[in-house]
Amino acid sequence: MTARSWLYVPGHRDDRIGRALDSAADAVVIDLEDAVPVGAKDRALANALDTLRAAPPDREIWLRLNAVGSEWLEHELRALAAAGCAPAGVRLPKAEYPESVSATADRLACDVHAIIESAAGLLAAPQIARCHPRVTGIALGEADLAADMRTEPSGLAWARGWIVAAARAAGLSSPIQSVWTAVDDREGLAATSRAGRAMGFFGRSVIHPNQIDIVNQAFTPSPEEQIRARRIVDCAAAAIAAGESAVLDENGRFIDPAVVANARIVLDRADATAARGVKA
């Protein structure tokens, strides 16, 4: 998973969908759930299907479906099965039980990201992450989770670490960081995005186009990071050629296979970003 910015757009606002597709977001998530009034659910689904049919094949479009057990999710699953087109993936909110997530994934022909938004879902995250081959990601919905846990968002640091561990233990991609709701606080978005990357997240959901460039930059390895990673990989290659598995670099820093693995991740992400043909 190499998308850095995941721009949510309300599905019933076809004017905003067009602007979202033209934005610099790596992925666009058409929201059929919380951002859509009950009376506009059918219009949102119709707009989403029209977008999937007309969008360029290289534009990464996801749908946030409605919650498991809702009447709207059943309608969405039937419509997707009959539509003859599929999104790059779906985000499945209110994921709490592996069995229900797996049953939903069985009816889809695309990747599924399970969104954990309750204490029950948090405890079941390791099982949800492994429940179906189409579940390729798990993530937190922090606003709902904080309400259910009766805590402040600042009290969810342990939950963030838990979701990173659950994802990686299941062999999934690094999870996508939850949204920053203070749209005007660009410094806060930048700081928390950098902290999220350091914690093990890669990429972030955004709710306004003004947040895209900050998130893209936070999750793009800087030129300095790339240079440092390349030196580590090259130094390790020279050590292997000399029959060593660990070595000190020119600055006296210890380089072993774990350090090299992290350096390769930096280079792989930089290459993936360059392949998208976009800039931070």
CSV table of C-alpha atoms in Angstrom, one decimal:
chain,number,residue,atom,x,y,z
A,1,MET,CA,0.0,0.0,0.0
A,2,THR,CA,1.7,3.2,-1.2
A,3,ALA,CA,-1.0,5.8,-1.2
A,4,ARG,CA,-0.2,8.6,1.1
A,5,SER,CA,-3.3,10.8,1.1
A,6,TRP,CA,-6.8,9.4,1.1
A,7,LEU,CA,-9.3,12.2,0.4
A,8,TYR,CA,-12.8,11.6,1.7
A,9,VAL,CA,-15.6,13.2,-0.4
A,10,PRO,CA,-19.4,13.0,0.4
A,11,GLY,CA,-21.0,10.7,-2.1
A,12,HIS,CA,-24.2,12.8,-2.6
A,13,ARG,CA,-22.1,15.8,-3.7
A,14,ASP,CA,-21.2,15.0,-7.3
A,15,ASP,CA,-19.7,18.4,-7.7
A,16,ARG,CA,-17.2,17.7,-5.0
A,17,ILE,CA,-16.4,14.2,-6.4
A,18,GLY,CA,-15.2,15.8,-9.6
A,19,ARG,CA,-12.9,18.1,-7.8
A,20,ALA,CA,-11.6,15.3,-5.6
A,21,LEU,CA,-10.7,13.3,-8.6
A,22,ASP,CA,-8.8,16.3,-10.0
A,23,SER,CA,-6.9,16.8,-6.7
A,24,ALA,CA,-3.4,15.7,-5.8
A,25,ALA,CA,-4.7,13.0,-3.4
A,26,ASP,CA,-3.2,9.6,-4.1
A,27,ALA,CA,-6.6,7.9,-3.4
A,28,VAL,CA,-10.2,9.3,-3.4
A,29,VAL,CA,-12.7,7.7,-0.9
A,30,ILE,CA,-16.3,8.3,-1.9
A,31,ASP,CA,-18.1,8.3,1.4
A,32,LEU,CA,-21.5,6.6,1.5
A,33,GLU,CA,-21.7,6.6,5.3
A,34,ASP,CA,-21.4,9.4,7.9
A,35,ALA,CA,-21.0,12.3,5.5
A,36,VAL,CA,-24.3,11.4,3.7
A,37,PRO,CA,-27.7,12.3,5.0
A,38,VAL,CA,-30.2,9.4,5.3
A,39,GLY,CA,-32.3,10.9,2.5
A,40,ALA,CA,-29.4,11.1,0.1
A,41,LYS,CA,-28.1,7.5,0.5
A,42,ASP,CA,-29.5,6.4,-2.9
A,43,ARG,CA,-28.1,9.4,-4.7
A,44,ALA,CA,-24.7,8.9,-3.1
A,45,LEU,CA,-24.5,5.3,-4.3
A,46,ALA,CA,-25.6,6.2,-7.8
A,47,ASN,CA,-23.0,8.9,-8.0
A,48,ALA,CA,-20.3,6.4,-6.7
A,49,LEU,CA,-21.2,3.8,-9.4
A,50,ASP,CA,-21.3,6.5,-12.1
A,51,THR,CA,-17.8,7.7,-11.0
A,52,LEU,CA,-16.4,4.1,-11.1
A,53,ARG,CA,-17.7,3.6,-14.6
A,54,ALA,CA,-16.3,6.9,-15.9
A,55,ALA,CA,-13.0,7.3,-14.0
A,56,PRO,CA,-9.7,6.7,-15.7
A,57,PRO,CA,-8.4,3.2,-14.8
A,58,ASP,CA,-5.3,4.6,-13.1
A,59,ARG,CA,-7.3,6.8,-10.6
A,60,GLU,CA,-7.4,5.0,-7.3
A,61,ILE,CA,-11.0,5.2,-6.1
A,62,TRP,CA,-12.3,3.6,-2.9
A,63,LEU,CA,-15.8,3.6,-1.3
A,64,ARG,CA,-16.6,3.9,2.3
A,65,LEU,CA,-19.6,1.7,2.7
A,66,ASN,CA,-22.2,1.8,5.4
A,67,ALA,CA,-21.8,-0.2,8.6
A,68,VAL,CA,-22.2,-4.0,8.9
A,69,GLY,CA,-25.8,-4.8,9.7
A,70,SER,CA,-27.3,-1.7,8.2
A,71,GLU,CA,-30.0,-1.8,5.5
A,72,TRP,CA,-27.8,0.5,3.3
A,73,LEU,CA,-24.8,-1.9,3.3
A,74,GLU,CA,-27.0,-4.7,1.9
A,75,HIS,CA,-28.2,-2.4,-0.8
A,76,GLU,CA,-24.6,-1.3,-1.6
A,77,LEU,CA,-23.4,-4.9,-1.8
A,78,ARG,CA,-26.1,-5.9,-4.2
A,79,ALA,CA,-25.5,-2.8,-6.4
A,80,LEU,CA,-21.8,-3.4,-6.6
A,81,ALA,CA,-22.3,-7.0,-7.6
A,82,ALA,CA,-24.7,-6.0,-10.4
A,83,ALA,CA,-22.8,-3.0,-11.6
A,84,GLY,CA,-20.0,-4.7,-13.5
A,85,CYS,CA,-17.4,-2.4,-12.0
A,86,ALA,CA,-15.5,-2.4,-8.8
A,87,PRO,CA,-13.6,0.2,-6.8
A,88,ALA,CA,-9.9,-0.3,-5.9
A,89,GLY,CA,-11.3,-1.2,-2.5
A,90,VAL,CA,-13.8,-0.5,0.1
A,91,ARG,CA,-13.5,0.8,3.7
A,92,LEU,CA,-15.8,-1.0,6.0
A,93,PRO,CA,-16.7,1.1,9.1
A,94,LYS,CA,-17.8,-0.1,12.5
A,95,ALA,CA,-15.9,-3.4,12.2
A,96,GLU,CA,-16.3,-5.3,15.4
A,97,TYR,CA,-16.5,-9.0,14.6
A,98,PRO,CA,-14.3,-11.1,12.3
A,99,GLU,CA,-17.3,-13.2,11.2
A,100,SER,CA,-19.3,-10.3,9.9
A,101,VAL,CA,-16.3,-8.6,8.2
A,102,SER,CA,-15.4,-12.0,6.5
A,103,ALA,CA,-19.0,-12.5,5.4
A,104,THR,CA,-19.0,-9.0,3.8
A,105,ALA,CA,-15.7,-9.5,2.2
A,106,ASP,CA,-17.0,-12.7,0.6
A,107,ARG,CA,-19.5,-10.6,-1.3
A,108,LEU,CA,-17.0,-8.2,-2.7
A,109,ALA,CA,-14.5,-8.4,-5.6
A,110,CYS,CA,-12.0,-5.9,-4.2
A,111,ASP,CA,-9.8,-5.1,-1.2
A,112,VAL,CA,-11.4,-4.4,2.1
A,113,HIS,CA,-10.1,-2.1,4.8
A,114,ALA,CA,-11.8,-2.8,8.2
A,115,ILE,CA,-12.2,0.4,10.2
A,116,ILE,CA,-12.0,-0.2,14.0
A,117,GLU,CA,-14.3,2.3,15.8
A,118,SER,CA,-15.2,0.6,19.1
A,119,ALA,CA,-13.6,-1.1,22.1
A,120,ALA,CA,-15.0,-4.4,20.9
A,121,GLY,CA,-13.5,-3.9,17.5
A,122,LEU,CA,-10.1,-2.9,19.0
A,123,LEU,CA,-9.9,-6.1,21.0
A,124,ALA,CA,-10.8,-8.1,18.0
A,125,ALA,CA,-8.4,-6.3,15.6
A,126,PRO,CA,-5.9,-9.2,15.4
A,127,GLN,CA,-8.6,-11.6,14.4
A,128,ILE,CA,-10.3,-9.1,12.0
A,129,ALA,CA,-6.9,-8.5,10.3
A,130,ARG,CA,-6.7,-12.3,9.5
A,131,CYS,CA,-10.3,-13.0,8.8
A,132,HIS,CA,-10.4,-13.0,5.0
A,133,PRO,CA,-7.8,-12.8,2.2
A,134,ARG,CA,-9.5,-9.6,0.8
A,135,VAL,CA,-9.0,-7.8,4.1
A,136,THR,CA,-5.7,-6.0,3.2
A,137,GLY,CA,-5.8,-3.3,5.8
A,138,ILE,CA,-7.2,-2.2,9.2
A,139,ALA,CA,-7.3,1.3,10.6
A,140,LEU,CA,-8.8,3.3,13.4
A,141,GLY,CA,-11.8,5.6,13.2
A,142,GLU,CA,-10.6,7.7,16.1
A,143,ALA,CA,-13.6,10.0,16.7
A,144,ASP,CA,-16.0,7.1,17.2
A,145,LEU,CA,-13.4,5.1,19.1
A,146,ALA,CA,-12.7,7.9,21.5
A,147,ALA,CA,-16.4,8.3,22.2
A,148,ASP,CA,-16.9,4.6,22.8
A,149,MET,CA,-13.8,4.4,25.0
A,150,ARG,CA,-14.8,7.6,26.9
A,151,THR,CA,-11.4,9.1,26.3
A,152,GLU,CA,-9.9,12.1,24.5
A,153,PRO,CA,-8.1,11.5,21.2
A,154,SER,CA,-4.8,12.2,23.0
A,155,GLY,CA,-5.5,9.1,25.1
A,156,LEU,CA,-5.5,6.7,22.1
A,157,ALA,CA,-1.7,6.5,21.7
A,158,TRP,CA,-1.8,2.9,23.0
A,159,ALA,CA,-4.6,2.0,20.6
A,160,ARG,CA,-2.6,3.3,17.6
A,161,GLY,CA,0.4,1.1,18.6
A,162,TRP,CA,-2.0,-1.8,19.0
A,163,ILE,CA,-3.5,-1.4,15.5
A,164,VAL,CA,0.0,-1.1,14.0
A,165,ALA,CA,1.1,-4.3,15.7
A,166,ALA,CA,-2.2,-6.1,14.7
A,167,ALA,CA,-1.8,-5.1,11.1
A,168,ARG,CA,1.9,-6.1,10.8
A,169,ALA,CA,1.5,-9.3,12.7
A,170,ALA,CA,-1.1,-10.3,10.1
A,171,GLY,CA,1.2,-9.4,7.3
A,172,LEU,CA,-0.9,-6.4,6.2
A,173,SER,CA,0.4,-3.1,5.0
A,174,SER,CA,1.1,-0.3,7.6
A,175,PRO,CA,-2.2,1.1,8.6
A,176,ILE,CA,-3.6,4.4,7.4
A,177,GLN,CA,-3.7,7.2,10.0
A,178,SER,CA,-7.0,8.6,11.1
A,179,VAL,CA,-8.2,12.1,10.0
A,180,TRP,CA,-7.1,15.4,11.6
A,181,THR,CA,-10.4,17.2,12.0
A,182,ALA,CA,-9.0,20.7,12.7
A,183,VAL,CA,-8.8,21.7,9.0
A,184,ASP,CA,-7.3,25.1,9.7
A,185,ASP,CA,-4.5,23.7,12.0
A,186,ARG,CA,-1.9,22.9,9.3
A,187,GLU,CA,0.9,22.7,11.8
A,188,GLY,CA,-1.0,20.2,14.0
A,189,LEU,CA,-1.7,18.1,10.9
A,190,ALA,CA,2.0,18.1,9.9
A,191,ALA,CA,3.3,17.3,13.4
A,192,THR,CA,0.8,14.5,14.1
A,193,SER,CA,1.4,13.0,10.6
A,194,ARG,CA,5.1,12.9,11.2
A,195,ALA,CA,4.4,11.3,14.6
A,196,GLY,CA,2.1,8.8,13.0
A,197,ARG,CA,4.7,7.8,10.4
A,198,ALA,CA,7.3,7.4,13.3
A,199,MET,CA,4.7,5.1,15.1
A,200,GLY,CA,4.3,2.9,12.1
A,201,PHE,CA,1.5,4.3,10.0
A,202,PHE,CA,1.8,5.1,6.4
A,203,GLY,CA,-0.6,7.5,4.7
A,204,ARG,CA,-3.5,9.4,6.2
A,205,SER,CA,-7.2,10.0,5.6
A,206,VAL,CA,-7.9,13.7,4.9
A,207,ILE,CA,-11.2,15.6,4.8
A,208,HIS,CA,-10.2,18.7,2.9
A,209,PRO,CA,-8.1,19.3,-0.2
A,210,ASN,CA,-5.9,21.8,1.8
A,211,GLN,CA,-4.6,18.9,3.9
A,212,ILE,CA,-3.3,16.8,0.9
A,213,ASP,CA,0.0,18.5,0.4
A,214,ILE,CA,0.9,18.3,4.0
A,215,VAL,CA,0.1,14.6,4.3
A,216,ASN,CA,1.9,13.8,1.0
A,217,GLN,CA,5.0,15.5,2.3
A,218,ALA,CA,4.9,13.9,5.7
A,219,PHE,CA,4.7,10.4,4.2
A,220,THR,CA,7.3,11.0,1.4
A,221,PRO,CA,10.9,10.1,2.3
A,222,SER,CA,12.9,13.3,2.1
A,223,PRO,CA,15.9,13.6,-0.1
A,224,GLU,CA,18.1,13.4,3.0
A,225,GLU,CA,16.3,10.2,4.2
A,226,GLN,CA,16.8,8.7,0.7
A,227,ILE,CA,20.5,9.5,0.6
A,228,ARG,CA,21.0,8.0,4.1
A,229,ALA,CA,19.0,4.9,3.2
A,230,ARG,CA,21.0,4.4,0.0
A,231,ARG,CA,24.3,4.7,1.9
A,232,ILE,CA,23.1,2.1,4.4
A,233,VAL,CA,22.1,-0.4,1.6
A,234,ASP,CA,25.3,0.2,-0.3
A,235,CYS,CA,27.4,-0.2,2.9
A,236,ALA,CA,25.6,-3.4,3.7
A,237,ALA,CA,26.2,-4.8,0.2
A,238,ALA,CA,29.9,-4.1,0.6
A,239,ALA,CA,29.9,-5.8,4.0
A,240,ILE,CA,28.2,-8.9,2.5
A,241,ALA,CA,30.8,-9.0,-0.3
A,242,ALA,CA,33.5,-9.0,2.3
A,243,GLY,CA,31.8,-11.8,4.2
A,244,GLU,CA,30.3,-9.8,7.0
A,245,SER,CA,26.7,-9.5,8.1
A,246,ALA,CA,27.1,-6.3,10.2
A,247,VAL,CA,29.4,-3.3,9.8
A,248,LEU,CA,30.0,0.3,11.0
A,249,ASP,CA,29.3,3.0,8.4
A,250,GLU,CA,31.6,6.0,7.8
A,251,ASN,CA,30.1,7.8,10.7
A,252,GLY,CA,30.6,4.9,13.1
A,253,ARG,CA,26.9,3.8,13.2
A,254,PHE,CA,26.2,0.1,13.5
A,255,ILE,CA,24.5,-1.4,10.4
A,256,ASP,CA,22.9,-4.9,10.7
A,257,PRO,CA,20.2,-6.6,8.7
A,258,ALA,CA,17.3,-4.9,10.6
A,259,VAL,CA,18.8,-1.5,9.8
A,260,VAL,CA,19.1,-2.5,6.2
A,261,ALA,CA,15.5,-3.7,6.1
A,262,ASN,CA,14.3,-0.3,7.3
A,263,ALA,CA,16.5,1.5,4.7
A,264,ARG,CA,15.0,-0.6,2.0
A,265,ILE,CA,11.5,0.4,3.1
A,266,VAL,CA,12.4,4.0,2.7
A,267,LEU,CA,13.8,3.4,-0.8
A,268,ASP,CA,10.8,1.3,-1.8
A,269,ARG,CA,8.4,4.0,-0.7
A,270,ALA,CA,10.4,6.7,-2.5
A,271,ASP,CA,10.3,4.6,-5.7
A,272,ALA,CA,6.6,4.0,-5.4
A,273,THR,CA,6.0,7.8,-4.9
A,274,ALA,CA,8.1,8.6,-8.0
A,275,ALA,CA,6.2,5.9,-10.0
A,276,ARG,CA,3.0,7.7,-9.3
A,277,GLY,CA,4.4,10.7,-11.2
A,278,VAL,CA,3.4,13.1,-8.3
A,279,LYS,CA,5.3,15.4,-6.0
A,280,ALA,CA,5.0,15.8,-2.3
